[in-house]
Each structure stands twice: as structure tokens, then as C-alpha cells.
Amino acid sequence: MKNILGRDVPDYIEGYGEVRQYKGALSEKEGAIKKNFTFKRVLPGDCKLYRDIEKLMDKLPLKDGMTVSFHHHLRNGDYILNLVMNEIAKRGYKDITIAASSIFPCHEPLVELMEKGIVTGLYAAYISGPVAEAISHGKLKNPVVMHTHGGRARIFESGDRKIDIAFLAAPTCDEYGNINGVEGKSACGALGYAHTDAELAETVVAITDNLVEYPNPIIEINQTLIDYVLVIDEIGNPKGIVSGTTQITKNPIGLKVASLTSKFIEDSGYLKDGMSFQTGAGGISLAVAAELKDIMKRKEICGSFASGGITGYIVDMYKEGLFKALFDVQCFDLKAIESTRINKEHIRMSASMYANPNNKGAVVNKLDVVILGATEMDTNFNVNVTTGSNGVIMGGSGGHADTAAGSKLCIIVSQLVNARISVVKDKVTTVTTPGETVDVLVTERGIAINPLRTDLIERFKNSNLPIKTIEELRDIAKTLTGEDKEIKFEDKIVGVVEYRDGTVIDTLKMVK
């Protein structure tokens, strides 16, 4: 059957179960019951500390069919997931579901575990590299569940899925389990995606390569949530965890997109004292921030906060007095990590506080302007950041759908044509973010405003900016690229795209 976005989503999917159909971005108005924490008594004199992973594994309640979780703050430098899954595989356990907030190319060893039936399920907000390729070609037994960052917190807080054992990468930790991410050789900054796992898993293991004397004076996740502490030589590769600095694009086309975007924001009515802002770490997004910085300084505008995954560039804007505070769920570079350690207005937040639609107020609800990217957008403003032009998984929502839903002005920035592929399609390969939550597309060849935003259309009707319809941008692109090539898929469903509220917005089919 087709849902309200015209996507084929059956009411039941083998390996996933009954489907809650997507009915609109704000159709789910009821909250949910938060699952209770699980505590186990630790008595005076009990030792949580282990230095041998095999001895620790002997203590854990391992079993076939369990769900184990990992957080992704070590990104493509992560050693923890592969280390733990290798030990689980050696012991002969099978039918494991992995709930990892994101998967990167460094997790390639999972492919063999999927092929052997050791790993049969996967939940993630973002997947790239060999694991994504393998899933798209049908190597995972059950459909992967692609959720949002806020949706992940909702899944586990509501009890829709239980975590049996959570393995937390802990850049700095003491023997009792007080953790921070801002110190140590594997420092990664804010640990926003680890909070849900620490709070809700039946058993929680902190794995560190920087054991400090008790008490660890900087605490983000505290000892009352940790069952065991494992000390190893290295939890990750610092070169893959963060970059030294994030870089503004030098591409002239990207810089033109950024310039048009900043001018649109300036004229939109949202750029004023107290405004809130989020942008990603991509080159065009950072260029928008650079342009916006100059405008804010010239007009003496001070924003209330910037949020999301924080970059050094946003830290600089905070230091220059352009934002009063920063809300941070993950750090993208070394400057951001240092800022979380020393600046009290640089506030670390959990993924639930950031974007969970079922709590008493997520930070995304307070966003004025968000800048996002797109792989594809259709003429209804639906956005795809999950699959590439070949239909293979290459990303995922992360906070894309969360921030689009919460913000007052959601702007997608992209080159109209890249490598002879148009960003504007008649129909996107996969819907990640529904068009009703997307307001504007800015490209080097024009700016399209969602017809739902009649207020913006009226405001810009006499603008000097190159305002066009989305259909006009599509047609311009087609003169440069020709008609889109059809992607061939098998009938088998290899993935489910959940919207932030747990309804199913789209499915992923096996690539031929």
C-alpha cells in the first residue's frame, strides 16, 4: 500500500513486524511512558574494574538473540564495536542485534558477522561504507532500522526495543565508572548519544584507555549507571575520531550557494537578536555560518544559542559574542572538544534532550534556523540523505528529520547539479525527511520556497534574490543532466526508514 507520501509501505514486514504507518510530521501528539532504569546493587568493597576482556565477558549475561548497543562518538576511529563483536563471535553466540547510533567504514568486520548469521539485526541513524553496501545487497537477515537521533532515544526510552548490554566508549573514566569525553588521548567531546544506553541498558560496560584516579572530577555519565569498567590500550584512533579543524568549502559554486543562503536568512525576518541556529559540518554549511557571522557582526545581532554537533567555527562565533550559549550533542573537531571542557555556556546534552519528540520539550523545538544538506529532493520537498544515486545506503537521517521538524526555518543547501546528477528529482529514491517540514532549497541557480510557506512566498515576491519554483529548478537541471536513470531493485525489503515518532516513512529495497 502507499502511505500519504506515495511510498510503498506494507502493513507488515518480515523480520520487522507490524508497521505503524506515517500519517504526518505532527500527527503523533501523545507522549509515551518512559521505561524504568535498571539498577543492580554494588556493595562496599565490590570491584567494577577489569583489565582483561575475556574475564569481563565471562561475567556478562551474554546470550543468543540479545541486543547490544554502541555509541558513535569515536566515528571512523572507533575500535570498541569491532573488539566487542569479535569476542562475542568467538564465544559462538548468534542472532545478535546491534543498536549502534551510527556505523562507519571502520566497522567493515561486521559484514562477515552478518554473512555468518552472528549479526542478524541492526538499528542506526547513519550507515556508510562496507556495512551499508552489504545491507543494500541483502546480506543482513532482518531489515535494518534507520531512525533519527531523536528517534533512537525514543525507541529505548519507550521500551520499543530493549538493550541487553551497552558498551560505552569512555575517553576518560575512573574505577567506579565516572566518564567524560573531553580528556584523554581518545577525547571526542560531548557524549550525547551514550546517555540513553547508559540509562536504559540492563547491563552497562564502560571501556576506557585513560583510567584516572577516583573521583574523576569531570563527569558526564556517572558511576550509578555503570556495572563494569574495562581498561584497554586503545579505544580508538584519534585521526578518525575528529579532524584538527573543519573546513569551509573553497568550491566557487558552493560559496555562491552559501552567499545566497545567508542573504535569504538576512531577509527572512528570522535573523534578529535572540535567534537560534544550527548548521552541519559540511563545507557549504560552514560557509553559510561564515557569511552569517559577518552579517551578525555588522548588524550587532546576538543569538540565544547554536546547537547540534558543534564545530570550531561555531565555537568562534560564540567566543565573538554572536551566541550566548552552545548546546552540544557531539563535537566535530578539536576546538569544539576544548570548548566543552572549559566554557560553562558550552552545554553538553543527551540525544533525548536534543531531539526526542516524546519528551517534555526537545532543544530542536526551540530552533529558529537550521541549515541541512540533501542527496536528493523531489518537487514536494521530500529529502533523501539515506541512499545514493545508485540506491545503496550511504548515510541516514541523523538529526536531519529532527531539526527540520522542530525549526521555524529549515533550509536545504546544495549544488543543483553535481557530477551530472541533479539534486531535484520528480521522485526521490528514499524519503528521509518529509517535505512538509522543509521550507527552502537554495542552489547556485535559484532558490525554491515550499508552497506551504505562503508567508515566505509573500515576503520574497519582490526580492532581488533568484526565487524560482521547485519545478523550474528541476527543469533547469534536466537540461544539464537529461532524464534520471531508473534504479533497479529486487522485491526484498532490506531496510525500514522510521520517522522520529516511530512511524514508517519508507522502505529500502535490495539493489540488483
mmCIF file with all atom_site columns, C-alpha atoms in Angstrom, residues 281-391:
data_model
loop_
_atom_site.group_PDB
_atom_site.id
_atom_site.type_symbol
_atom_site.label_atom_id
_atom_site.label_alt_id
_atom_site.label_comp_id
_atom_site.label_asym_id
_atom_site.label_entity_id
_atom_site.label_seq_id
_atom_site.pdbx_PDB_ins_code
_atom_site.Cartn_x
_atom_site.Cartn_y
_atom_site.Cartn_z
_atom_site.occupancy
_atom_site.B_iso_or_equiv
_atom_site.pdbx_formal_charge
_atom_site.auth_seq_id
_atom_site.auth_comp_id
_atom_site.auth_asym_id
_atom_site.auth_atom_id
_atom_site.pdbx_PDB_model_num
ATOM 1   C CA . ALA A 1 281 ? 29.983 20.305 9.494  1.00 0.00 ? 281 ALA A CA 1
ATOM 2   C CA . GLY A 1 282 ? 29.880 20.202 5.685  1.00 0.00 ? 282 GLY A CA 1
ATOM 3   C CA . GLY A 1 283 ? 31.806 22.733 3.616  1.00 0.00 ? 283 GLY A CA 1
ATOM 4   C CA . ILE A 1 284 ? 28.776 24.646 2.298  1.00 0.00 ? 284 ILE A CA 1
ATOM 5   C CA . SER A 1 285 ? 27.098 24.682 5.715  1.00 0.00 ? 285 SER A CA 1
ATOM 6   C CA . LEU A 1 286 ? 30.223 26.154 7.305  1.00 0.00 ? 286 LEU A CA 1
ATOM 7   C CA . ALA A 1 287 ? 30.422 28.733 4.527  1.00 0.00 ? 287 ALA A CA 1
ATOM 8   C CA . VAL A 1 288 ? 26.863 29.784 5.391  1.00 0.00 ? 288 VAL A CA 1
ATOM 9   C CA . ALA A 1 289 ? 27.940 30.201 9.020  1.00 0.00 ? 289 ALA A CA 1
ATOM 10  C CA . ALA A 1 290 ? 30.899 32.328 7.883  1.00 0.00 ? 290 ALA A CA 1
ATOM 11  C CA . GLU A 1 291 ? 28.649 34.605 5.840  1.00 0.00 ? 291 GLU A CA 1
ATOM 12  C CA . LEU A 1 292 ? 26.146 34.785 8.676  1.00 0.00 ? 292 LEU A CA 1
ATOM 13  C CA . LYS A 1 293 ? 28.892 35.733 11.128 1.00 0.00 ? 293 LYS A CA 1
ATOM 14  C CA . ASP A 1 294 ? 29.776 38.796 9.079  1.00 0.00 ? 294 ASP A CA 1
ATOM 15  C CA . ILE A 1 295 ? 26.137 39.868 8.836  1.00 0.00 ? 295 ILE A CA 1
ATOM 16  C CA . MET A 1 296 ? 25.547 39.381 12.585 1.00 0.00 ? 296 MET A CA 1
ATOM 17  C CA . LYS A 1 297 ? 28.665 41.402 13.426 1.00 0.00 ? 297 LYS A CA 1
ATOM 18  C CA . ARG A 1 298 ? 27.697 44.188 11.018 1.00 0.00 ? 298 ARG A CA 1
ATOM 19  C CA . LYS A 1 299 ? 24.150 44.373 12.391 1.00 0.00 ? 299 LYS A CA 1
ATOM 20  C CA . GLU A 1 300 ? 25.261 43.791 16.021 1.00 0.00 ? 300 GLU A CA 1
ATOM 21  C CA . ILE A 1 301 ? 22.972 40.779 16.402 1.00 0.00 ? 301 ILE A CA 1
ATOM 22  C CA . CYS A 1 302 ? 23.445 38.371 19.306 1.00 0.00 ? 302 CYS A CA 1
ATOM 23  C CA . GLY A 1 303 ? 21.746 34.989 19.066 1.00 0.00 ? 303 GLY A CA 1
ATOM 24  C CA . SER A 1 304 ? 20.485 32.940 22.003 1.00 0.00 ? 304 SER A CA 1
ATOM 25  C CA . PHE A 1 305 ? 22.149 29.618 21.113 1.00 0.00 ? 305 PHE A CA 1
ATOM 26  C CA . ALA A 1 306 ? 23.656 27.445 18.425 1.00 0.00 ? 306 ALA A CA 1
ATOM 27  C CA . SER A 1 307 ? 23.131 23.717 18.668 1.00 0.00 ? 307 SER A CA 1
ATOM 28  C CA . GLY A 1 308 ? 23.789 20.260 17.279 1.00 0.00 ? 308 GLY A CA 1
ATOM 29  C CA . GLY A 1 309 ? 27.118 18.712 16.560 1.00 0.00 ? 309 GLY A CA 1
ATOM 30  C CA . ILE A 1 310 ? 29.380 21.652 17.292 1.00 0.00 ? 310 ILE A CA 1
ATOM 31  C CA . THR A 1 311 ? 32.348 22.693 15.150 1.00 0.00 ? 311 THR A CA 1
ATOM 32  C CA . GLY A 1 312 ? 35.237 25.000 15.866 1.00 0.00 ? 312 GLY A CA 1
ATOM 33  C CA . TYR A 1 313 ? 33.672 27.574 13.586 1.00 0.00 ? 313 TYR A CA 1
ATOM 34  C CA . ILE A 1 314 ? 30.542 27.752 15.752 1.00 0.00 ? 314 ILE A CA 1
ATOM 35  C CA . VAL A 1 315 ? 32.791 27.962 18.830 1.00 0.00 ? 315 VAL A CA 1
ATOM 36  C CA . ASP A 1 316 ? 34.470 31.013 17.275 1.00 0.00 ? 316 ASP A CA 1
ATOM 37  C CA . MET A 1 317 ? 31.063 32.660 16.774 1.00 0.00 ? 317 MET A CA 1
ATOM 38  C CA . TYR A 1 318 ? 30.272 32.010 20.442 1.00 0.00 ? 318 TYR A CA 1
ATOM 39  C CA . LYS A 1 319 ? 33.618 33.465 21.540 1.00 0.00 ? 319 LYS A CA 1
ATOM 40  C CA . GLU A 1 320 ? 32.962 36.589 19.480 1.00 0.00 ? 320 GLU A CA 1
ATOM 41  C CA . GLY A 1 321 ? 29.685 37.123 21.336 1.00 0.00 ? 321 GLY A CA 1
ATOM 42  C CA . LEU A 1 322 ? 27.368 36.139 18.480 1.00 0.00 ? 322 LEU A CA 1
ATOM 43  C CA . PHE A 1 323 ? 25.680 33.397 20.540 1.00 0.00 ? 323 PHE A CA 1
ATOM 44  C CA . LYS A 1 324 ? 25.161 33.328 24.293 1.00 0.00 ? 324 LYS A CA 1
ATOM 45  C CA . ALA A 1 325 ? 25.368 29.546 24.597 1.00 0.00 ? 325 ALA A CA 1
ATOM 46  C CA . LEU A 1 326 ? 26.026 26.313 22.710 1.00 0.00 ? 326 LEU A CA 1
ATOM 47  C CA . PHE A 1 327 ? 24.024 23.081 23.045 1.00 0.00 ? 327 PHE A CA 1
ATOM 48  C CA . ASP A 1 328 ? 26.240 20.161 22.068 1.00 0.00 ? 328 ASP A CA 1
ATOM 49  C CA . VAL A 1 329 ? 25.377 16.502 21.440 1.00 0.00 ? 329 VAL A CA 1
ATOM 50  C CA . GLN A 1 330 ? 28.669 15.672 19.668 1.00 0.00 ? 330 GLN A CA 1
ATOM 51  C CA . CYS A 1 331 ? 31.881 17.534 18.816 1.00 0.00 ? 331 CYS A CA 1
ATOM 52  C CA . PHE A 1 332 ? 33.259 17.529 15.287 1.00 0.00 ? 332 PHE A CA 1
ATOM 53  C CA . ASP A 1 333 ? 36.761 18.869 15.845 1.00 0.00 ? 333 ASP A CA 1
ATOM 54  C CA . LEU A 1 334 ? 39.471 19.595 18.417 1.00 0.00 ? 334 LEU A CA 1
ATOM 55  C CA . LYS A 1 335 ? 38.436 23.203 19.030 1.00 0.00 ? 335 LYS A CA 1
ATOM 56  C CA . ALA A 1 336 ? 34.908 22.086 19.903 1.00 0.00 ? 336 ALA A CA 1
ATOM 57  C CA . ILE A 1 337 ? 36.254 19.434 22.296 1.00 0.00 ? 337 ILE A CA 1
ATOM 58  C CA . GLU A 1 338 ? 38.380 22.006 24.096 1.00 0.00 ? 338 GLU A CA 1
ATOM 59  C CA . SER A 1 339 ? 35.434 24.385 24.328 1.00 0.00 ? 339 SER A CA 1
ATOM 60  C CA . THR A 1 340 ? 33.209 21.779 26.013 1.00 0.00 ? 340 THR A CA 1
ATOM 61  C CA . ARG A 1 341 ? 35.907 21.334 28.630 1.00 0.00 ? 341 ARG A CA 1
ATOM 62  C CA . ILE A 1 342 ? 36.473 24.993 29.519 1.00 0.00 ? 342 ILE A CA 1
ATOM 63  C CA . ASN A 1 343 ? 33.334 27.017 28.671 1.00 0.00 ? 343 ASN A CA 1
ATOM 64  C CA . LYS A 1 344 ? 30.376 26.725 31.047 1.00 0.00 ? 344 LYS A CA 1
ATOM 65  C CA . GLU A 1 345 ? 27.994 28.087 28.392 1.00 0.00 ? 345 GLU A CA 1
ATOM 66  C CA . HIS A 1 346 ? 29.005 25.193 26.112 1.00 0.00 ? 346 HIS A CA 1
ATOM 67  C CA . ILE A 1 347 ? 26.305 22.824 27.340 1.00 0.00 ? 347 ILE A CA 1
ATOM 68  C CA . ARG A 1 348 ? 26.544 19.089 26.770 1.00 0.00 ? 348 ARG A CA 1
ATOM 69  C CA . MET A 1 349 ? 23.152 17.476 26.137 1.00 0.00 ? 349 MET A CA 1
ATOM 70  C CA . SER A 1 350 ? 21.800 13.977 25.642 1.00 0.00 ? 350 SER A CA 1
ATOM 71  C CA . ALA A 1 351 ? 20.286 12.854 22.346 1.00 0.00 ? 351 ALA A CA 1
ATOM 72  C CA . SER A 1 352 ? 16.930 12.771 24.103 1.00 0.00 ? 352 SER A CA 1
ATOM 73  C CA . MET A 1 353 ? 17.219 16.372 25.246 1.00 0.00 ? 353 MET A CA 1
ATOM 74  C CA . TYR A 1 354 ? 18.374 17.267 21.754 1.00 0.00 ? 354 TYR A CA 1
ATOM 75  C CA . ALA A 1 355 ? 15.671 15.710 19.629 1.00 0.00 ? 355 ALA A CA 1
ATOM 76  C CA . ASN A 1 356 ? 13.380 13.102 21.223 1.00 0.00 ? 356 ASN A CA 1
ATOM 77  C CA . PRO A 1 357 ? 9.827  14.002 20.085 1.00 0.00 ? 357 PRO A CA 1
ATOM 78  C CA . ASN A 1 358 ? 8.254  12.149 23.043 1.00 0.00 ? 358 ASN A CA 1
ATOM 79  C CA . ASN A 1 359 ? 9.815  14.061 25.922 1.00 0.00 ? 359 ASN A CA 1
ATOM 80  C CA . LYS A 1 360 ? 8.684  17.296 27.582 1.00 0.00 ? 360 LYS A CA 1
ATOM 81  C CA . GLY A 1 361 ? 10.482 19.546 25.140 1.00 0.00 ? 361 GLY A CA 1
ATOM 82  C CA . ALA A 1 362 ? 13.475 18.844 22.887 1.00 0.00 ? 362 ALA A CA 1
ATOM 83  C CA . VAL A 1 363 ? 16.058 21.527 22.015 1.00 0.00 ? 363 VAL A CA 1
ATOM 84  C CA . VAL A 1 364 ? 15.163 21.233 18.313 1.00 0.00 ? 364 VAL A CA 1
ATOM 85  C CA . ASN A 1 365 ? 11.755 22.704 19.167 1.00 0.00 ? 365 ASN A CA 1
ATOM 86  C CA . LYS A 1 366 ? 13.494 25.974 20.058 1.00 0.00 ? 366 LYS A CA 1
ATOM 87  C CA . LEU A 1 367 ? 15.445 26.270 16.795 1.00 0.00 ? 367 LEU A CA 1
ATOM 88  C CA . ASP A 1 368 ? 14.779 29.240 14.541 1.00 0.00 ? 368 ASP A CA 1
ATOM 89  C CA . VAL A 1 369 ? 17.016 28.395 11.569 1.00 0.00 ? 369 VAL A CA 1
ATOM 90  C CA . VAL A 1 370 ? 18.648 25.122 10.544 1.00 0.00 ? 370 VAL A CA 1
ATOM 91  C CA . ILE A 1 371 ? 20.898 24.538 7.524  1.00 0.00 ? 371 ILE A CA 1
ATOM 92  C CA . LEU A 1 372 ? 20.837 20.990 6.121  1.00 0.00 ? 372 LEU A CA 1
ATOM 93  C CA . GLY A 1 373 ? 22.119 19.151 3.064  1.00 0.00 ? 373 GLY A CA 1
ATOM 94  C CA . ALA A 1 374 ? 20.462 16.757 0.619  1.00 0.00 ? 374 ALA A CA 1
ATOM 95  C CA . THR A 1 375 ? 21.345 13.923 -1.715 1.00 0.00 ? 375 THR A CA 1
ATOM 96  C CA . GLU A 1 376 ? 18.000 14.349 -3.464 1.00 0.00 ? 376 GLU A CA 1
ATOM 97  C CA . MET A 1 377 ? 14.854 16.440 -3.124 1.00 0.00 ? 377 MET A CA 1
ATOM 98  C CA . ASP A 1 378 ? 11.605 15.937 -5.007 1.00 0.00 ? 378 ASP A CA 1
ATOM 99  C CA . THR A 1 379 ? 9.101  18.516 -6.158 1.00 0.00 ? 379 THR A CA 1
ATOM 100 C CA . ASN A 1 380 ? 7.140  18.010 -2.908 1.00 0.00 ? 380 ASN A CA 1
ATOM 101 C CA . PHE A 1 381 ? 10.281 18.980 -0.950 1.00 0.00 ? 381 PHE A CA 1
ATOM 102 C CA . ASN A 1 382 ? 10.788 15.453 0.425  1.00 0.00 ? 382 ASN A CA 1
ATOM 103 C CA . VAL A 1 383 ? 14.510 14.977 1.100  1.00 0.00 ? 383 VAL A CA 1
ATOM 104 C CA . ASN A 1 384 ? 16.748 11.919 0.778  1.00 0.00 ? 384 ASN A CA 1
ATOM 105 C CA . VAL A 1 385 ? 20.009 11.699 2.717  1.00 0.00 ? 385 VAL A CA 1
ATOM 106 C CA . THR A 1 386 ? 19.843 7.909  3.194  1.00 0.00 ? 386 THR A CA 1
ATOM 107 C CA . THR A 1 387 ? 20.636 6.404  -0.218 1.00 0.00 ? 387 THR A CA 1
ATOM 108 C CA . GLY A 1 388 ? 22.865 7.449  -3.104 1.00 0.00 ? 388 GLY A CA 1
ATOM 109 C CA . SER A 1 389 ? 22.112 7.779  -6.801 1.00 0.00 ? 389 SER A CA 1
ATOM 110 C CA . ASN A 1 390 ? 22.677 4.009  -7.165 1.00 0.00 ? 390 ASN A CA 1
ATOM 111 C CA . GLY A 1 391 ? 20.143 3.123  -4.457 1.00 0.00 ? 391 GLY A CA 1
#
